[in-house]
Coordinates of C-alpha atoms and ligand atoms in Angstrom, one line a residue:
X1 CA -222.3 -4.4 -76.9
X2 CA -222.0 -1.0 -78.7
X3 CA -224.9 0.4 -80.6
X4 CA -224.1 -0.5 -84.3
X5 CA -226.5 2.2 -85.6
X6 CA -225.4 5.1 -83.5
X7 CA -223.4 6.8 -86.2
X8 CA -226.5 6.8 -88.4
X9 CA -228.5 8.7 -85.8
X10 CA -225.8 11.2 -84.7
X11 CA -223.4 13.4 -86.6
X12 CA -220.0 14.2 -85.3
X13 CA -220.3 17.3 -83.1
X14 CA -217.8 19.0 -80.8
X15 CA -218.9 21.5 -78.1
X16 CA -218.9 25.0 -79.6
X17 CA -215.6 27.0 -79.0
X18 CA -216.1 30.1 -76.9
X19 CA -216.7 33.1 -79.3
X20 CA -213.5 34.7 -80.6
X21 CA -214.1 38.3 -79.4
X22 CA -214.7 36.9 -75.9
X23 CA -211.8 34.6 -75.7
X24 CA -209.4 37.2 -77.1
X25 CA -210.1 39.2 -73.9
X26 CA -208.8 36.4 -71.6
X27 CA -206.4 33.4 -71.5
X28 CA -209.0 30.8 -70.5
X29 CA -209.4 27.5 -72.4
X30 CA -211.0 27.8 -75.9
X31 CA -213.4 24.8 -75.4
X32 CA -216.0 24.9 -72.7
X33 CA -216.9 21.5 -71.1
X34 CA -219.4 19.5 -73.2
X35 CA -222.8 18.6 -71.8
X36 CA -223.3 15.0 -70.8
X37 CA -225.9 14.3 -73.4
X38 CA -223.6 15.5 -76.2
X39 CA -220.8 13.2 -75.1
X40 CA -223.1 10.2 -74.7
X41 CA -224.4 10.8 -78.3
X42 CA -220.9 11.1 -79.6
X43 CA -219.7 8.0 -77.8
X44 CA -222.8 6.2 -79.3
X45 CA -221.3 6.9 -82.8
X46 CA -218.6 4.3 -82.0
X47 CA -220.0 1.5 -84.2
X48 CA -218.8 -1.9 -83.0
X49 CA -216.6 -2.1 -86.0
X50 CA -215.2 -5.6 -85.3
X51 CA -211.6 -4.9 -85.8
X52 CA -211.0 -1.4 -84.3
X53 CA -207.8 0.5 -85.4
X54 CA -208.2 3.5 -83.1
X55 CA -206.3 2.0 -80.1
X56 CA -203.5 1.1 -82.5
X57 CA -203.4 4.7 -83.7
X58 CA -203.1 5.8 -80.0
X59 CA -199.5 5.5 -78.7
X60 CA -200.9 4.5 -75.3
X61 CA -203.1 1.8 -76.7
X62 CA -206.1 3.4 -75.0
X63 CA -209.1 1.0 -75.0
X64 CA -211.2 3.4 -76.9
X65 CA -214.2 1.2 -78.0
X66 CA -214.5 -0.1 -74.4
X67 CA -214.8 3.3 -72.8
X68 CA -216.9 4.7 -75.6
X69 CA -219.5 2.0 -74.8
X70 CA -219.3 2.6 -71.1
X71 CA -220.0 6.3 -71.6
X72 CA -222.9 5.4 -74.0
X73 CA -224.5 3.3 -71.2
X74 CA -223.7 5.9 -68.5
X75 CA -221.3 3.7 -66.7
X76 CA -218.9 6.5 -65.9
X77 CA -217.1 4.7 -63.1
X78 CA -216.0 1.8 -65.3
X79 CA -215.1 4.2 -68.1
X80 CA -212.8 6.1 -65.7
X81 CA -211.2 2.9 -64.6
X82 CA -210.8 1.6 -68.2
X83 CA -209.2 4.9 -69.4
X84 CA -206.8 5.2 -66.5
X85 CA -205.6 1.7 -67.0
X86 CA -203.6 2.8 -70.0
X87 CA -203.4 6.6 -69.7
X88 CA -202.1 8.3 -66.5
X89 CA -203.2 11.8 -67.6
X90 CA -206.3 11.8 -69.8
X91 CA -207.0 15.4 -68.7
X92 CA -203.8 16.4 -70.5
X93 CA -204.2 14.3 -73.7
X94 CA -207.9 15.0 -73.9
X95 CA -207.1 18.7 -74.2
X96 CA -203.8 18.6 -76.1
X97 CA -203.4 15.4 -78.1
X98 CA -203.7 15.8 -81.9
X99 CA -205.7 12.5 -81.7
X100 CA -204.0 10.2 -84.2
X101 CA -206.6 7.7 -82.9
X102 CA -209.3 9.7 -84.8
X103 CA -207.3 9.4 -88.0
X104 CA -207.4 5.6 -87.5
X105 CA -211.1 5.4 -86.6
X106 CA -212.9 2.9 -88.9
X107 CA -215.9 5.2 -89.1
X108 CA -213.5 7.8 -90.7
X109 CA -213.3 5.7 -93.9
X110 CA -216.7 6.8 -95.0
X111 CA -217.9 9.3 -92.5
X112 CA -216.5 11.7 -89.8
X113 CA -214.6 9.8 -87.1
X114 CA -215.8 9.5 -83.5
X115 CA -214.8 12.5 -81.3
X116 CA -212.6 10.2 -79.3
X117 CA -210.5 13.0 -77.7
X118 CA -213.6 14.8 -76.5
X119 CA -215.0 11.7 -74.9
X120 CA -211.6 11.2 -73.3
X121 CA -211.5 14.6 -71.7
X122 CA -215.0 14.4 -70.4
X123 CA -214.3 11.0 -68.7
X124 CA -211.2 12.7 -67.1
X125 CA -213.4 15.7 -66.0
X126 CA -216.0 13.3 -64.5
X127 CA -213.2 11.5 -62.7
X128 CA -212.0 14.6 -60.9
X129 CA -215.4 16.1 -60.3
X130 CA -216.7 12.9 -58.7
X131 CA -213.5 12.1 -56.8
X132 CA -213.0 8.9 -58.8
X133 CA -209.4 9.3 -60.0
X134 CA -207.6 6.0 -59.1
X135 CA -205.6 6.4 -55.9
X136 CA -203.9 3.1 -55.1
X137 CA -202.0 2.6 -51.8
X138 CA -199.3 0.1 -52.6
X139 CA -197.0 -1.7 -50.2
X140 CA -193.6 0.0 -50.0
X141 CA -190.9 -1.8 -51.9
X142 CA -188.0 -0.2 -50.1
X143 CA -186.5 1.0 -53.4
X144 CA -186.1 4.6 -54.5
X145 CA -186.0 6.4 -57.9
X146 CA -185.1 10.0 -58.8
X147 CA -186.8 11.5 -61.9
X148 CA -185.2 14.4 -63.6
X149 CA -187.7 16.6 -65.4
X150 CA -191.4 17.1 -64.6
X151 CA -193.0 17.0 -68.0
X152 CA -195.5 14.4 -69.0
X153 CA -192.8 11.7 -69.4
X154 CA -191.3 12.2 -65.9
X155 CA -194.8 12.6 -64.3
X156 CA -196.1 9.4 -65.9
X157 CA -193.1 7.4 -64.9
X158 CA -193.2 8.8 -61.4
X159 CA -196.9 7.9 -61.0
X160 CA -196.3 4.3 -62.3
X161 CA -193.3 3.8 -60.0
X162 CA -195.1 5.2 -56.9
X163 CA -198.0 2.9 -57.7
X164 CA -195.6 0.0 -57.6
X165 CA -194.5 1.0 -54.1
X166 CA -191.2 2.7 -54.9
X167 CA -190.3 5.9 -53.3
X168 CA -190.1 8.6 -56.0
X169 CA -188.7 12.1 -56.1
X170 CA -189.2 14.4 -59.1
X171 CA -186.6 17.1 -59.6
X172 CA -187.5 20.1 -61.8
X173 CA -185.3 23.0 -62.8
X174 CA -188.2 25.4 -63.3
X175 CA -189.9 27.0 -60.3
X176 CA -193.1 25.0 -60.9
X177 CA -193.8 21.4 -61.9
X178 CA -195.2 20.5 -65.3
X179 CA -192.5 20.7 -68.0
X180 CA -193.6 22.3 -71.3
X181 CA -197.2 22.1 -70.2
X182 CA -196.5 24.7 -67.4
X183 CA -194.9 27.6 -69.2
X184 CA -194.6 26.4 -72.8
X185 CA -198.2 25.7 -73.7
X186 CA -200.5 28.7 -73.2
X187 CA -203.5 28.6 -70.8
X188 CA -206.0 28.9 -73.7
X189 CA -205.0 25.3 -74.5
X190 CA -204.7 24.0 -70.9
X191 CA -205.4 26.1 -67.8
X192 CA -202.8 25.4 -65.2
X193 CA -205.2 24.3 -62.4
X194 CA -205.7 21.2 -64.5
X195 CA -202.0 20.4 -63.9
X196 CA -202.1 21.5 -60.2
X197 CA -205.1 19.2 -59.5
X198 CA -203.1 16.2 -60.9
X199 CA -200.0 17.2 -59.0
X200 CA -202.0 17.3 -55.7
X201 CA -203.4 13.8 -56.5
X202 CA -199.8 12.5 -57.2
X203 CA -198.5 14.0 -53.9
X204 CA -201.3 12.3 -52.1
X205 CA -200.1 9.0 -53.5
X206 CA -196.6 9.6 -52.3
X207 CA -194.7 11.3 -55.1
X208 CA -192.3 14.0 -53.8
X209 CA -191.7 17.1 -56.0
X210 CA -188.6 19.3 -55.8
X211 CA -189.0 22.4 -58.0
X212 CA -186.2 24.9 -58.6
X213 CA -183.5 22.2 -58.6
X214 CA -181.2 22.1 -61.6
X215 CA -179.8 18.6 -61.6
X216 CA -176.1 18.8 -62.6
X217 CA -175.8 22.2 -61.0
X218 CA -177.7 22.3 -57.7
X219 CA -177.3 18.6 -57.1
X220 CA -174.8 16.3 -58.9
X221 CA -175.2 13.0 -60.7
X222 CA -173.1 11.4 -57.9
X223 CA -175.6 12.8 -55.3
X224 CA -178.4 11.1 -57.1
X225 CA -176.5 7.8 -57.5
X226 CA -175.8 7.8 -53.8
X227 CA -179.4 8.6 -52.7
X228 CA -181.4 6.5 -55.2
X229 CA -181.5 3.0 -56.6
X230 CA -182.2 4.2 -60.1
X231 CA -182.5 7.5 -62.0
X232 CA -184.8 8.4 -64.9
X233 CA -183.8 11.3 -67.1
X234 CA -186.8 13.0 -68.7
X235 CA -185.4 16.5 -69.3
X236 CA -187.1 17.1 -72.6
X237 CA -185.7 18.4 -75.9
X238 CA -185.6 22.1 -75.4
X239 CA -182.8 23.2 -77.6
X240 CA -184.6 25.6 -79.9
X241 CA -183.7 25.6 -83.7
X242 CA -182.3 28.9 -84.8
X243 CA -181.3 30.4 -88.1
X244 CA -178.0 32.0 -87.4
X245 CA -176.9 32.1 -91.0
X246 CA -179.8 34.3 -92.1
X247 CA -178.6 37.9 -92.6
X248 CA -180.0 40.2 -89.9
X249 CA -180.6 37.5 -87.3
X250 CA -179.0 39.7 -84.7
X251 CA -181.5 42.6 -85.1
X252 CA -183.7 43.7 -82.2
X253 CA -187.1 42.1 -82.7
X254 CA -186.0 38.6 -83.9
X255 CA -186.7 36.0 -81.2
X256 CA -187.0 32.2 -80.7
X257 CA -190.7 31.3 -80.1
X258 CA -190.0 30.1 -76.5
X259 CA -188.6 33.6 -75.7
X260 CA -192.1 34.8 -76.5
X261 CA -194.2 32.0 -75.0
X262 CA -192.5 31.4 -71.6
X263 CA -192.5 35.0 -70.3
X264 CA -196.1 35.5 -71.6
X265 CA -197.3 32.3 -69.8
X266 CA -195.4 33.3 -66.6
X267 CA -197.3 36.7 -66.6
X268 CA -200.6 34.8 -67.0
X269 CA -199.5 32.6 -64.0
X270 CA -199.3 35.8 -61.9
X271 CA -195.5 36.0 -61.9
X272 CA -194.0 39.5 -62.3
X273 CA -190.3 38.4 -62.6
X274 CA -190.1 38.6 -66.3
X275 CA -190.4 41.2 -69.1
X276 CA -192.6 39.8 -71.9
X277 CA -191.9 40.2 -75.6
X278 CA -195.1 42.1 -76.1
X279 CA -196.7 42.0 -79.5
X280 CA -199.1 44.9 -78.7
X281 CA -199.4 47.2 -81.8
X282 CA -196.7 45.3 -83.7
X283 CA -196.6 43.7 -87.1
X284 CA -195.7 40.1 -86.2
X285 CA -194.3 37.4 -88.4
X286 CA -194.3 33.8 -87.1
X287 CA -191.9 31.5 -89.0
X288 CA -193.1 27.9 -88.7
X289 CA -196.5 26.3 -89.1
X290 CA -196.7 23.8 -86.3
X291 CA -198.0 23.6 -82.7
X292 CA -195.5 26.2 -81.4
X293 CA -196.2 28.6 -84.1
X294 CA -200.0 28.3 -83.5
X295 CA -199.3 29.0 -79.8
X296 CA -197.3 32.1 -80.6
X297 CA -200.2 33.2 -82.8
X298 CA -202.8 32.8 -80.0
X299 CA -200.6 34.7 -77.6
X300 CA -199.9 37.5 -80.1
X301 CA -203.6 37.9 -80.7
X302 CA -204.3 38.2 -77.0
X303 CA -201.4 40.7 -76.6
X304 CA -203.1 42.9 -79.3
X305 CA -200.8 42.6 -82.3
X306 CA -201.5 45.0 -85.2
X307 CA -201.1 42.2 -87.8
X308 CA -199.8 38.6 -87.7
X309 CA -198.6 36.5 -90.6
X310 CA -197.5 32.9 -90.3
X311 CA -195.1 31.5 -92.8
X312 CA -194.5 27.9 -93.8
X313 CA -191.9 26.5 -96.1
X314 CA -194.1 23.7 -97.3
X315 CA -196.9 24.2 -99.9
X316 CA -200.6 24.5 -98.7
X317 CA -201.6 21.0 -97.8
X318 CA -204.9 19.5 -98.9
X319 CA -207.9 19.9 -96.7
X320 CA -208.7 16.2 -96.7
X321 CA -206.9 13.0 -96.9
X322 CA -205.8 11.9 -100.4
X323 CA -206.3 8.1 -100.9
X324 CA -202.9 7.0 -102.3
X325 CA -200.6 9.4 -100.6
X326 CA -202.3 9.4 -97.3
X327 CA -204.3 6.2 -97.0
X328 CA -206.4 5.4 -94.0
X329 CA -205.5 4.7 -91.1
X330 CA -202.2 6.7 -91.3
X331 CA -201.8 10.1 -89.9
X332 CA -202.6 12.4 -92.9
X333 CA -200.6 15.3 -94.0
X334 CA -203.5 17.7 -94.3
X335 CA -204.0 21.4 -93.4
X336 CA -204.3 21.7 -89.6
X337 CA -206.4 24.6 -88.4
X338 CA -205.8 25.4 -84.8
X339 CA -208.2 27.4 -82.7
X340 CA -205.7 30.3 -82.9
X341 CA -206.2 30.4 -86.7
X342 CA -209.9 31.1 -86.2
X343 CA -208.9 34.1 -84.2
X344 CA -207.2 35.9 -87.2
X345 CA -203.9 36.4 -89.0
X346 CA -202.7 35.4 -92.4
X347 CA -201.0 32.2 -93.5
X348 CA -198.5 32.1 -96.3
X349 CA -197.3 28.7 -97.6
X350 CA -194.2 27.7 -99.7
X351 CA -192.0 30.6 -98.6
X352 CA -188.7 31.0 -96.7
X353 CA -187.0 33.9 -95.1
X354 CA -184.0 35.3 -96.9
X355 CA -183.1 38.2 -94.8
X356 CA -184.2 40.1 -91.7
X357 CA -184.2 43.8 -92.8
X358 CA -183.1 46.5 -90.3
X359 CA -183.5 50.3 -90.0
X360 CA -179.8 51.0 -89.8
X361 CA -180.0 51.3 -86.0
X362 CA -180.2 47.6 -85.2
X363 CA -184.0 47.3 -85.2
X364 CA -186.1 45.0 -87.4
X365 CA -188.4 46.7 -89.9
X366 CA -189.2 44.0 -92.4
X367 CA -188.3 40.5 -93.6
X368 CA -187.4 39.5 -97.2
X369 CA -189.0 36.2 -98.2
X370 CA -188.8 34.1 -101.4
X371 CA -191.1 31.4 -102.7
X372 CA -189.5 28.0 -102.3
X373 CA -189.9 24.3 -103.0
X374 CA -188.6 21.8 -100.5
X375 CA -187.1 18.9 -102.5
X376 CA -185.0 15.8 -101.9
X377 CA -181.9 16.1 -104.1
X378 CA -179.5 13.1 -103.9
X379 CA -181.3 12.1 -100.7
X380 CA -180.6 15.5 -99.1
X381 CA -183.5 17.8 -98.1
X382 CA -182.9 21.0 -100.2
X383 CA -184.8 24.3 -100.3
X384 CA -185.0 25.5 -103.9
X385 CA -185.7 29.2 -104.3
X386 CA -188.0 30.3 -107.2
X387 CA -186.0 33.0 -109.1
X388 CA -187.5 36.5 -109.0
X389 CA -190.0 35.6 -106.3
X390 CA -188.5 37.7 -103.5
X391 CA -190.6 40.3 -101.6
X392 CA -190.6 42.2 -98.4
X393 CA -193.1 41.9 -95.5
X394 CA -193.3 44.6 -92.9
X395 CA -192.2 43.3 -89.5
X396 CA -191.6 44.7 -86.0
X397 CA -191.4 41.3 -84.3
X398 CA -190.3 37.9 -85.8
X399 CA -190.9 34.7 -83.8
X400 CA -188.9 31.6 -84.9
X401 CA -191.0 28.6 -84.4
X402 CA -189.0 26.2 -86.6
X403 CA -188.6 23.3 -84.2
X404 CA -186.2 21.9 -81.7
X405 CA -182.8 20.4 -82.0
X406 CA -182.8 17.8 -79.3
X407 CA -181.9 17.8 -75.7
X408 CA -179.6 20.6 -74.4
X409 CA -176.0 19.9 -73.7
X410 CA -176.0 20.4 -70.0
X411 CA -173.7 19.4 -67.0
X412 CA -175.9 16.4 -65.9
X413 CA -175.0 14.6 -69.2
X414 CA -171.2 14.8 -68.7
X415 CA -171.6 14.0 -65.0
X416 CA -173.4 10.7 -65.9
X417 CA -170.8 10.2 -68.7
X418 CA -173.5 10.3 -71.4
X419 CA -173.1 11.4 -75.0
X420 CA -176.0 12.6 -77.2
X421 CA -176.7 10.8 -80.5
X422 CA -176.4 12.6 -83.9
X423 CA -180.0 13.7 -83.3
X424 CA -179.0 15.2 -80.0
X425 CA -181.0 12.8 -77.9
X426 CA -180.1 9.9 -75.6
X427 CA -180.1 6.3 -76.7
X428 CA -182.1 3.8 -74.6
X429 CA -181.0 0.7 -76.4
X430 CA -180.8 -1.4 -73.2
X431 CA -184.5 -1.6 -72.4
X432 CA -184.8 2.2 -71.7
X433 CA -181.5 2.2 -69.9
X434 CA -178.8 4.6 -71.2
X435 CA -175.1 3.8 -71.3
X436 CA -174.9 4.7 -67.6
X437 CA -175.8 1.8 -65.3
X438 CA -179.1 2.4 -63.6
X439 CA -179.8 5.6 -65.5
X440 CA -182.9 5.5 -67.8
X441 CA -184.3 8.0 -70.3
X442 CA -187.8 8.7 -71.6
X443 CA -189.9 11.3 -73.4
X444 CA -188.5 14.1 -75.7
X445 CA -185.0 13.6 -74.3
X446 CA -185.1 10.1 -75.9
X447 CA -187.5 10.6 -78.9
X448 CA -186.7 14.2 -79.8
X449 CA -189.4 16.9 -79.7
X450 CA -192.7 15.1 -80.0
X451 CA -196.1 14.9 -78.3
X452 CA -197.6 14.6 -74.8
X453 CA -199.1 11.3 -75.6
X454 CA -195.8 9.9 -76.7
X455 CA -194.1 11.3 -73.6
X456 CA -196.7 9.5 -71.3
X457 CA -196.2 6.3 -73.3
X458 CA -192.4 6.5 -73.0
X459 CA -192.7 7.4 -69.3
X460 CA -194.8 4.3 -68.7
X461 CA -192.5 2.0 -70.7
X462 CA -189.4 3.3 -68.8
X463 CA -191.1 2.9 -65.5
X464 CA -191.8 -0.7 -66.4
X465 CA -188.1 -1.2 -67.3
X466 CA -187.0 0.4 -64.0
X467 CA -189.4 -1.7 -62.0
X468 CA -187.7 -4.9 -63.5
X469 CA -184.2 -3.4 -63.0
X470 CA -185.0 -2.9 -59.3
X471 CA -185.9 -6.6 -59.1
X472 CA -189.3 -5.8 -57.8
X473 CA -192.1 -8.4 -57.9
X474 CA -194.6 -8.5 -60.7
X475 CA -194.7 -6.5 -63.9
X476 CA -195.7 -2.9 -64.5
X477 CA -198.0 -2.4 -67.6
X478 CA -196.3 -0.7 -70.5
X479 CA -197.9 0.5 -73.7
X480 CA -197.9 -1.9 -76.6
X481 CA -196.5 0.7 -78.9
X482 CA -193.6 1.8 -76.7
X483 CA -191.4 1.2 -79.8
X484 CA -191.6 4.9 -80.8
X485 CA -191.9 3.6 -84.3
X486 CA -194.3 4.1 -87.1
X487 CA -196.6 7.0 -86.2
X488 CA -194.8 10.2 -85.6
X489 CA -197.0 13.3 -85.5
Ligands
FAD1 C1 -195.0 25.6 -77.5 C2 -195.3 24.1 -77.5 C3 -196.6 23.7 -77.7 C4 -196.8 22.3 -77.7 N1 -198.1 21.9 -77.8 C5 -198.4 20.6 -77.8 C6 -199.7 20.1 -77.9 O1 -200.7 20.9 -78.0 N2 -199.9 18.8 -77.9 C7 -198.9 17.9 -77.7 O2 -199.2 16.7 -77.6 N3 -197.6 18.3 -77.6 C8 -197.3 19.6 -77.6 N4 -196.0 20.0 -77.5 C9 -195.0 19.0 -77.3 C10 -195.0 18.5 -75.8 O3 -195.1 19.6 -75.0 C11 -193.8 17.7 -75.5 O4 -193.6 16.7 -76.5 C12 -193.8 17.1 -74.1 O5 -194.0 18.1 -73.1 C13 -192.5 16.4 -73.8 O6 -192.6 15.9 -72.5 P1 -191.3 15.5 -71.7 O7 -191.7 15.1 -70.4 O8 -190.4 14.6 -72.5 O9 -190.4 16.9 -71.6 P2 -190.8 18.4 -71.2 O10 -192.3 18.6 -71.1 O11 -190.0 19.2 -72.1 O12 -190.2 18.5 -69.7 C14 -188.8 18.4 -69.4 C15 -188.6 19.2 -68.1 O13 -187.2 18.9 -67.7 C16 -186.7 20.0 -67.0 N5 -185.3 19.9 -67.0 C17 -184.4 20.0 -68.0 N6 -183.1 19.9 -67.5 C18 -183.2 19.7 -66.2 C19 -182.3 19.6 -65.1 N7 -181.0 19.6 -65.4 N8 -182.7 19.4 -63.9 C20 -184.1 19.4 -63.6 N9 -185.0 19.6 -64.5 C21 -184.6 19.7 -65.8 C22 -187.2 21.1 -67.9 O14 -187.2 22.3 -67.2 C23 -188.6 20.7 -68.3 O15 -189.6 21.2 -67.3 C24 -195.8 21.4 -77.5 C25 -194.4 21.8 -77.4 C26 -194.2 23.2 -77.4 C27 -192.8 23.7 -77.3
SF4_2 S1 -204.3 9.9 -76.0 FE1 -204.5 10.9 -78.0 S2 -204.4 9.2 -79.5 FE2 -204.8 8.3 -77.5 S3 -207.1 8.1 -77.4 FE3 -206.5 10.1 -76.4 S4 -206.7 11.6 -78.1 FE4 -206.6 9.5 -79.0

């Protein structure tokens, strides 16, 4: 039984981030591990609220009050078991999830919510440090599954299927396994040995990884159909949104965010096969205020940019939840400050780029922006420019972090006879199965660019559907909220 007064004794507290000057000198994670005492105190703030909403806020349905109480009483072994029952990779979500669970924490109505995500990552760290990560050895089913794509969706499905006794091979186009977590998300958010440790654990439980294999090119859809009883497509939503209509887009110095992040992260990984877009000494403008933009910001700081300005089309959001517009327990539309913002740079809200300005020799020197309002006119999202508000900002490098436009059009789709929807993703209307028999889909490739926690949830749900499709005995657990519905962060 949780301590009902814990929140009266302890305030919400996170471990202190490493000092900015220090962390700008390296690429290591911003947060150091928390001490055990701090985590116990924080778990003790979970207040036995009767009807908890936090696990409903979590797309995985994590049993948060249960493991909070187990940590409070020092029962780490059971906490590890309870957490892994619903989440394959708490070491990923504990570092990277925006924690919609905390927005739904009952304590958050009148106080600061419990540091659920921090407790989660510490349970995961304990599991690896003490060799307590679940490692089942199931009876072989005689069935085989190919997974295309090694992001969190593909990995979660692969682990679930392997644990059900199926023989699983994960194919990945990149030279290393991990999806966007490998070369998309910088090390200061997740150091790559965290992924490698998990991959070693998965290999030990029988998952086979084949990196450097582009399905549809190096191996065909027919090859997969011949070799496997079912296929899961989890190839992400990596088609970057561009702004081709903006004058000057072709100038040297205007790039998509991923053209900046991927080479930078490959260099950090010790690979020398790429030329980074180096921000050193440059005046950098990042267009887009989300996760990707914040990652470009942190990378540009570490590369030694002269100045960095991040632009957002939307007005400055409020710092705290407003009751009517953003009532508890919904995910609030408030100002999100990432660790990279603490490291420097300016943010400008309510503006949009009108032109990339060149020096006459094809090189970027500035951008022209205008103040705007984003409105719905006749149901259509419209950007309305404020007359006379245009101005120029100096720029040597512009990074477009304005989102993704679904999954790429690539040969594997036509080989499987699959068409993308209007949102450029794949439908999974037949219980996670696409229009192609025995071919399933999960993660961003189905949901559109989203979050790691959703990718894991979808991977688990698709694995459960594949298990039934294969006619295997018993059921595989799937998250309650596999509907991909109300909460989209
Ligand atoms: C810069 C950035 C930062 C982000 N930060 C966060 C964050 O902090 N927190 C968070 O929750 N989410 C974050 N996200 C979103 C998150 O990374 C994704 O939602 C998640 O990785 C999706 O998982 P997935 O498994 O569906 O696909 P992905 O992780 O995209 O993996 C798909 C994989 O499929 C591979 N593939 C594609 N085609 C083929 C093929 N033909 N053959 C073989 N392999 C193929 C790709 O190479 C890729 O590795 C971020 C996204 C970006 C871009
Ligand atoms: S996965 Fe995300 S939403 Fe779920 S408990 Fe962890 S931090 Fe919260």
